[in-house]
Protein backbone atom coordinates (compact mmCIF):
# COMPACT_ATOMS: atom_id res chain seq x y z
CA MET A 1 0.00 0.00 0.00
CA SER A 2 1.34 3.44 -0.94
CA THR A 3 2.05 6.04 1.76
CA ALA A 4 -0.56 8.42 0.30
CA ARG A 5 -3.26 5.75 0.38
CA ALA A 6 -2.37 4.69 3.92
CA GLU A 7 -2.57 8.32 5.10
CA ARG A 8 -5.91 8.77 3.35
CA LEU A 9 -7.35 5.67 5.03
CA VAL A 10 -6.15 6.83 8.45
CA ASN A 11 -7.68 10.26 7.88
CA LEU A 12 -10.94 8.63 6.77
CA VAL A 13 -11.11 6.48 9.91
CA LEU A 14 -10.41 9.47 12.15
CA ALA A 15 -13.10 11.54 10.44
CA LEU A 16 -15.74 8.81 10.71
CA LEU A 17 -14.84 8.11 14.34
CA SER A 18 -15.06 11.76 15.38
CA THR A 19 -18.73 12.24 14.46
CA ARG A 20 -22.00 10.76 15.63
CA GLN A 21 -23.74 11.82 12.44
CA TYR A 22 -23.57 10.05 9.11
CA LEU A 23 -21.22 11.86 6.72
CA THR A 24 -22.18 11.83 3.05
CA ALA A 25 -19.62 11.02 0.37
CA GLU A 26 -19.50 14.66 -0.73
CA ARG A 27 -18.92 15.81 2.84
CA ILE A 28 -16.12 13.28 3.23
CA ARG A 29 -14.58 14.48 -0.02
CA GLY A 30 -14.45 18.00 1.37
CA ILE A 31 -13.00 17.31 4.83
CA VAL A 32 -10.76 14.24 4.45
CA PRO A 33 -7.28 15.03 3.07
CA GLY A 34 -6.46 13.00 -0.02
CA TYR A 35 -9.82 13.12 -1.77
CA ALA A 36 -9.73 16.72 -2.99
CA ASP A 37 -7.06 15.81 -5.56
CA ALA A 38 -9.44 13.52 -7.48
CA ALA A 39 -9.53 14.52 -11.16
CA SER A 40 -13.31 14.05 -11.45
CA ASP A 41 -16.40 12.94 -9.56
CA ASP A 42 -16.09 9.46 -11.04
CA ALA A 43 -12.43 9.24 -9.98
CA PHE A 44 -13.36 10.23 -6.42
CA LEU A 45 -16.19 7.68 -6.25
CA ARG A 46 -13.93 4.88 -7.48
CA THR A 47 -11.28 5.77 -4.91
CA PHE A 48 -13.85 6.07 -2.13
CA GLU A 49 -15.39 2.67 -2.99
CA ARG A 50 -11.95 1.03 -2.88
CA ASP A 51 -11.25 2.65 0.48
CA LYS A 52 -14.56 1.47 1.95
CA THR A 53 -13.84 -2.07 0.80
CA GLU A 54 -10.35 -1.87 2.31
CA LEU A 55 -11.70 -0.73 5.69
CA ARG A 56 -14.29 -3.52 5.80
CA GLU A 57 -11.67 -6.13 4.90
CA LEU A 58 -9.58 -4.82 7.80
CA GLY A 59 -12.51 -5.51 10.08
CA ILE A 60 -13.45 -1.87 10.68
CA PRO A 61 -17.24 -1.62 11.27
CA LEU A 62 -18.30 0.95 8.67
CA GLU A 63 -21.96 1.88 9.14
CA THR A 64 -24.30 3.25 6.47
CA GLY A 65 -27.42 5.26 7.22
CA ARG A 66 -29.13 8.65 7.50
CA THR A 67 -28.93 11.02 10.46
CA SER A 68 -32.57 12.00 9.96
CA ALA A 69 -35.48 11.06 7.74
CA PHE A 70 -35.03 14.32 5.85
CA ASP A 71 -31.50 13.54 4.61
CA PRO A 72 -31.59 13.03 0.82
CA VAL A 73 -28.67 10.55 0.64
CA GLU A 74 -27.05 8.02 2.91
CA GLY A 75 -23.87 8.70 4.81
CA TYR A 76 -21.15 6.84 6.71
CA ARG A 77 -19.76 6.66 10.23
CA ILE A 78 -17.83 4.34 12.54
CA ALA A 79 -19.40 3.60 15.94
CA ARG A 80 -16.66 3.90 18.54
CA ARG A 81 -18.21 1.18 20.71
CA ASP A 82 -17.85 -1.30 17.82
CA TYR A 83 -14.42 -0.08 16.73
CA GLU A 84 -12.56 -0.09 20.02
CA LEU A 85 -10.87 -3.36 20.94
CA GLY A 86 -11.72 -4.77 24.32
CA GLU A 87 -9.00 -5.81 26.69
CA ILE A 88 -7.26 -9.01 25.62
CA ASP A 89 -5.71 -11.13 28.34
CA LEU A 90 -4.22 -14.42 27.17
CA ALA A 91 -2.57 -16.89 29.49
CA PRO A 92 0.89 -18.13 28.35
CA ASP A 93 -0.52 -21.43 27.09
CA GLU A 94 -3.31 -19.60 25.21
CA ALA A 95 -0.78 -17.27 23.56
CA ALA A 96 1.32 -20.30 22.58
CA ALA A 97 -1.77 -21.92 21.04
CA VAL A 98 -2.42 -18.77 18.99
CA GLY A 99 1.17 -18.80 17.71
CA LEU A 100 0.87 -22.46 16.70
CA ALA A 101 -2.47 -21.84 14.98
CA VAL A 102 -0.85 -19.17 12.80
CA ARG A 103 1.63 -21.76 11.58
CA LEU A 104 -1.04 -24.36 10.77
CA TRP A 105 -2.23 -23.00 7.43
CA ASP A 106 -0.30 -24.17 4.41
CA SER A 107 -1.85 -21.86 1.79
CA PRO A 108 -0.57 -18.31 1.02
CA GLU A 109 -4.03 -16.71 1.20
CA LEU A 110 -4.93 -18.05 4.65
CA THR A 111 -1.39 -17.70 5.98
CA GLY A 112 -1.62 -13.98 5.20
CA GLN A 113 -4.90 -13.65 7.09
CA ALA A 114 -3.50 -15.52 10.09
CA GLN A 115 -0.40 -13.31 10.15
CA GLY A 116 -2.67 -10.25 9.99
CA ALA A 117 -4.51 -11.47 13.09
CA LEU A 118 -1.16 -11.97 14.82
CA VAL A 119 -0.14 -8.38 14.05
CA LYS A 120 -3.40 -7.07 15.54
CA LEU A 121 -2.84 -9.05 18.75
CA ARG A 122 0.67 -7.70 19.11
CA ALA A 123 -0.58 -4.19 18.49
CA ALA A 124 -2.97 -4.71 21.41
CA GLY A 125 -0.04 -5.58 23.66
CA VAL A 126 -0.40 -9.38 23.60
CA GLU A 127 2.93 -11.20 23.41
CA VAL A 128 2.58 -14.13 21.01
CA ASP A 129 5.59 -16.28 20.14
CA ASP A 130 5.01 -17.85 16.73
CA GLN A 131 8.58 -19.17 16.46
CA ALA A 132 8.59 -21.50 19.45
CA PRO A 133 9.79 -25.02 18.49
CA THR A 134 7.23 -27.84 18.64
CA VAL A 135 7.66 -31.58 18.70
CA ILE A 136 5.08 -31.99 15.94
CA GLU A 137 4.29 -29.22 13.50
CA PRO A 138 1.05 -30.04 11.66
CA ARG A 139 -0.13 -28.33 8.51
CA VAL A 140 -3.69 -27.60 7.37
CA ARG A 141 -3.71 -27.70 3.58
CA ALA A 142 -6.49 -25.77 1.89
CA GLU A 143 -7.65 -26.21 -1.68
CA PRO A 144 -7.67 -23.17 -4.05
CA ALA A 145 -11.48 -23.12 -3.81
CA PHE A 146 -11.39 -22.91 0.00
CA GLY A 147 -11.02 -19.14 0.27
CA PRO A 148 -13.70 -18.17 -2.28
CA MET A 149 -16.16 -20.73 -0.89
CA LEU A 150 -15.64 -19.57 2.68
CA ALA A 151 -16.03 -15.93 1.61
CA ALA A 152 -19.31 -16.78 -0.13
CA VAL A 153 -20.57 -18.54 3.02
CA GLN A 154 -19.70 -15.54 5.15
CA ALA A 155 -21.30 -13.14 2.66
CA GLY A 156 -24.42 -15.29 2.28
CA GLN A 157 -24.11 -15.49 -1.52
CA ALA A 158 -24.82 -18.28 -3.99
CA VAL A 159 -21.92 -19.57 -6.14
CA ARG A 160 -21.28 -21.17 -9.52
CA PHE A 161 -18.33 -23.44 -10.14
CA GLU A 162 -17.10 -26.20 -12.41
CA TYR A 163 -17.01 -29.62 -10.76
CA ARG A 164 -15.48 -32.98 -11.67
CA ARG A 165 -17.10 -36.10 -10.27
CA SER A 166 -15.03 -38.98 -8.93
CA GLY A 167 -13.75 -41.32 -11.61
CA SER A 168 -14.98 -39.12 -14.47
CA PRO A 169 -13.11 -36.50 -16.52
CA GLU A 170 -16.39 -34.73 -17.31
CA ARG A 171 -16.86 -31.30 -15.75
CA ARG A 172 -20.22 -29.70 -15.09
CA ILE A 173 -21.30 -26.28 -13.89
CA ARG A 174 -22.94 -26.42 -10.46
CA THR A 175 -25.04 -23.73 -8.77
CA LEU A 176 -24.98 -23.89 -4.99
CA GLU A 177 -26.31 -22.00 -1.98
CA PRO A 178 -23.37 -22.71 0.36
CA TRP A 179 -24.09 -23.27 4.06
CA GLY A 180 -20.58 -24.00 5.26
CA VAL A 181 -17.15 -25.52 4.65
CA VAL A 182 -16.06 -28.51 6.75
CA SER A 183 -13.22 -31.03 6.91
CA TRP A 184 -13.90 -34.77 6.80
CA ARG A 185 -11.26 -37.50 6.59
CA ALA A 186 -8.51 -35.05 5.67
CA ARG A 187 -10.58 -33.51 2.85
CA TRP A 188 -12.44 -30.19 2.61
CA TYR A 189 -16.10 -30.08 1.55
CA VAL A 190 -18.69 -27.39 0.92
CA VAL A 191 -22.25 -28.24 1.94
CA GLY A 192 -25.36 -26.46 0.72
CA HIS A 193 -28.49 -26.47 -1.41
CA ASP A 194 -27.87 -27.53 -5.00
CA ARG A 195 -30.25 -25.41 -7.10
CA ASP A 196 -29.86 -27.63 -10.16
CA ARG A 197 -31.01 -30.74 -8.28
CA ASP A 198 -33.15 -28.92 -5.71
CA ALA A 199 -31.52 -30.96 -2.94
CA THR A 200 -28.84 -30.83 -0.26
CA ARG A 201 -25.42 -31.77 -1.64
CA CYS A 202 -21.78 -32.02 -0.52
CA PHE A 203 -18.92 -31.16 -2.91
CA ARG A 204 -15.26 -31.96 -2.36
CA LEU A 205 -13.20 -28.82 -2.89
CA SER A 206 -10.30 -30.66 -4.53
CA ARG A 207 -12.66 -31.51 -7.42
CA VAL A 208 -13.71 -27.90 -7.97
CA THR A 209 -11.98 -26.70 -11.14
CA GLY A 210 -11.60 -23.15 -12.33
CA ARG A 211 -13.00 -20.12 -10.57
CA VAL A 212 -15.68 -20.03 -7.88
CA THR A 213 -18.02 -17.19 -8.87
CA PRO A 214 -20.36 -15.66 -6.28
CA PHE A 215 -23.54 -14.02 -7.51
CA GLY A 216 -26.74 -12.54 -6.22
CA PRO A 217 -27.28 -10.21 -3.25
CA ALA A 218 -25.25 -10.63 -0.08
CA GLY A 219 -27.19 -12.12 2.81
CA ALA A 220 -29.61 -14.01 0.56
CA VAL A 221 -28.23 -17.43 1.62
CA SER A 222 -28.28 -18.72 5.18
CA ARG A 223 -27.89 -22.13 6.77
CA PRO A 224 -31.19 -23.68 7.90
CA ASP A 225 -31.66 -24.18 11.63
CA GLY A 226 -30.73 -27.59 12.99
CA ILE A 227 -28.41 -28.52 10.10
CA ASN A 228 -25.24 -30.39 11.13
CA LEU A 229 -22.79 -29.96 8.24
CA LEU A 230 -20.27 -32.52 9.44
CA GLN A 231 -22.98 -35.11 9.92
CA LEU A 232 -24.25 -34.52 6.38
CA VAL A 233 -20.80 -35.14 4.94
CA SER A 234 -20.18 -38.21 7.11
CA VAL A 235 -23.54 -39.77 6.23
CA THR A 236 -23.13 -39.27 2.50
CA GLY A 237 -19.46 -40.19 2.71
CA GLY A 238 -18.60 -37.05 0.78
CA ASP A 239 -18.43 -39.14 -2.38
CA GLU A 240 -15.47 -40.97 -0.84
CA PRO A 241 -14.72 -44.66 -1.46
CA SER A 242 -15.30 -47.16 1.33
CA PRO A 243 -12.46 -47.49 3.85
CA VAL A 244 -9.64 -49.69 2.56
CA THR A 245 -8.23 -50.54 6.01
CA THR A 246 -9.15 -50.39 9.69
CA ALA A 247 -6.67 -48.98 12.19
CA ARG A 248 -6.57 -49.68 15.92
CA LEU A 249 -5.28 -46.76 17.94
CA TRP A 250 -4.48 -46.05 21.57
CA VAL A 251 -5.73 -42.56 22.50
CA ALA A 252 -4.80 -40.84 25.76
CA ASP A 253 -7.68 -39.93 28.05
CA GLY A 254 -9.10 -36.49 27.37
CA ARG A 255 -6.92 -35.93 24.28
CA ALA A 256 -7.14 -36.13 20.46
CA ALA A 257 -10.83 -35.22 20.20
CA GLY A 258 -10.67 -35.27 16.39
CA VAL A 259 -9.53 -38.91 16.38
CA ARG A 260 -12.25 -39.88 18.85
CA ARG A 261 -14.92 -38.14 16.78
CA ARG A 262 -14.00 -40.03 13.63
CA GLY A 263 -13.53 -43.44 15.21
CA GLU A 264 -15.26 -45.86 17.59
CA ILE A 265 -14.06 -46.67 21.10
CA VAL A 266 -13.80 -50.46 21.45
CA GLY A 267 -11.86 -50.91 24.69
CA ARG A 268 -9.21 -49.71 27.16
CA ASP A 269 -5.44 -50.19 27.24
CA VAL A 270 -2.26 -48.86 28.82
CA ALA A 271 0.63 -47.35 26.86
CA GLY A 272 3.80 -46.06 28.50
CA GLY A 273 2.18 -46.39 31.90
CA GLU A 274 -0.74 -44.17 30.90
CA GLU A 275 -4.33 -45.33 30.50
CA GLY A 276 -6.35 -44.57 27.39
CA ASP A 277 -9.02 -45.77 25.00
CA VAL A 278 -8.61 -48.17 22.10
CA VAL A 279 -10.23 -46.63 19.04
CA GLU A 280 -10.98 -48.32 15.71
CA LEU A 281 -10.91 -46.04 12.69
CA GLY A 282 -11.73 -46.81 9.05
CA LEU A 283 -9.20 -45.23 6.66
CA SER A 284 -9.70 -44.56 2.97
CA PHE A 285 -6.36 -42.77 2.57
CA PRO A 286 -3.74 -44.44 4.83
CA GLU A 287 -0.91 -42.25 3.50
CA SER A 288 -2.71 -39.03 4.42
CA ALA A 289 -3.77 -40.59 7.71
CA ALA A 290 -0.11 -41.16 8.62
CA ASP A 291 0.54 -37.40 8.41
CA TRP A 292 -2.58 -36.63 10.44
CA LEU A 293 -1.84 -39.23 13.15
CA ALA A 294 1.80 -38.20 13.41
CA ALA A 295 0.63 -34.66 14.16
CA GLN A 296 -1.18 -35.97 17.27
CA GLY A 297 2.20 -36.58 18.94
CA PRO A 298 2.23 -38.73 22.08
CA ASP A 299 -1.55 -38.53 22.45
CA VAL A 300 -2.10 -41.26 19.84
CA LEU A 301 -0.28 -44.55 19.32
CA VAL A 302 -0.98 -46.79 16.30
CA LEU A 303 -1.49 -50.40 17.40
CA GLU A 304 -2.50 -51.88 14.03
CA PRO A 305 -1.71 -52.19 11.18
CA ASP A 306 2.05 -52.40 11.57
CA VAL A 307 2.74 -50.59 8.27
CA LEU A 308 0.78 -47.54 9.46
CA ALA A 309 2.52 -47.59 12.86
CA LYS A 310 5.92 -47.54 11.13
CA ALA A 311 4.86 -44.75 8.78
CA VAL A 312 3.73 -42.57 11.70
CA LEU A 313 6.92 -43.31 13.68
CA HIS A 314 9.05 -42.43 10.65
CA ARG A 315 7.36 -39.04 10.33
CA GLN A 316 7.75 -38.25 14.02
CA GLU A 317 11.41 -39.21 13.98
CA ALA A 318 11.99 -36.97 10.95
CA VAL A 319 10.41 -34.00 12.77
CA LEU A 320 12.56 -34.61 15.85
CA ALA A 321 15.69 -34.80 13.70
CA ARG A 322 14.87 -31.47 12.05
CA ALA A 323 14.26 -29.91 15.46
CA GLU A 324 17.62 -31.11 16.74
CA ARG A 325 19.42 -29.77 13.67
CA GLY A 326 17.64 -26.44 14.06
CA SER A 327 18.73 -26.14 17.71
CA GLY A 328 22.35 -26.91 16.78
CA ARG A 329 22.62 -30.08 18.80
């Protein structure tokens, strides 16, 4: 962002914060430094629209309305009560969890958003260490369609996209009212109302090809009450093949909730002197499951099959070796 634009945005925020009335665009043009240099009315309006979008993307609550019923046009203001950040008090372990969460995302778009959140916390005086070494460093990989789909869900807009079904090279245009994006068996899905079929459908994001195009008014789409997105994906299987193997895992008490949710507790056992549950879990993608289970660290131990146990151990040993090299041992 250029210095001139940054100064103009700061001046705009200060002007909208300092008034209880709604300021019209023309009024803003006259009092906010940086707008008077616009070559024409159209140039000013384009610049002002970009600035409003920028403020909203930064999370600044820009309100639109009229001070009285006699005002001919709408104006803008920022309510101080909505703008000011409340006191943030994170315990050391909570701050460490925030730092680790920032490192989870493995896509440039979402990494940038996470880093932006980290900057805001530090600006509020919260010390967050995002460089602390960890025994296991998991990664959340997001498909290219993840960001646009999530944005459409948040905006309440319908979307069109090209989709390839499993086992078929054919691509078809789908029209969907998206209700949410969820993860199931290491895959991302969007769930919503398929307008073409007039039914609820789940689509795997890795099979979305091309651009996700939102359309229609914002706020027109909302998730129906009582809908459990994860349950919908699990019941339909998300178009996934049947599990190719069953794993038996030891899970420490009170830990690894994600593993427990996806599996079935079948007994109790002791590992390393610690009690835990034995969980059976059907796996369609054992290779991906090895990465996921390795990220659970000491909370999960693979009992069967032996090939999966070795794959998880190999990954954990590789992480430990990298950590030792990084510390100069």
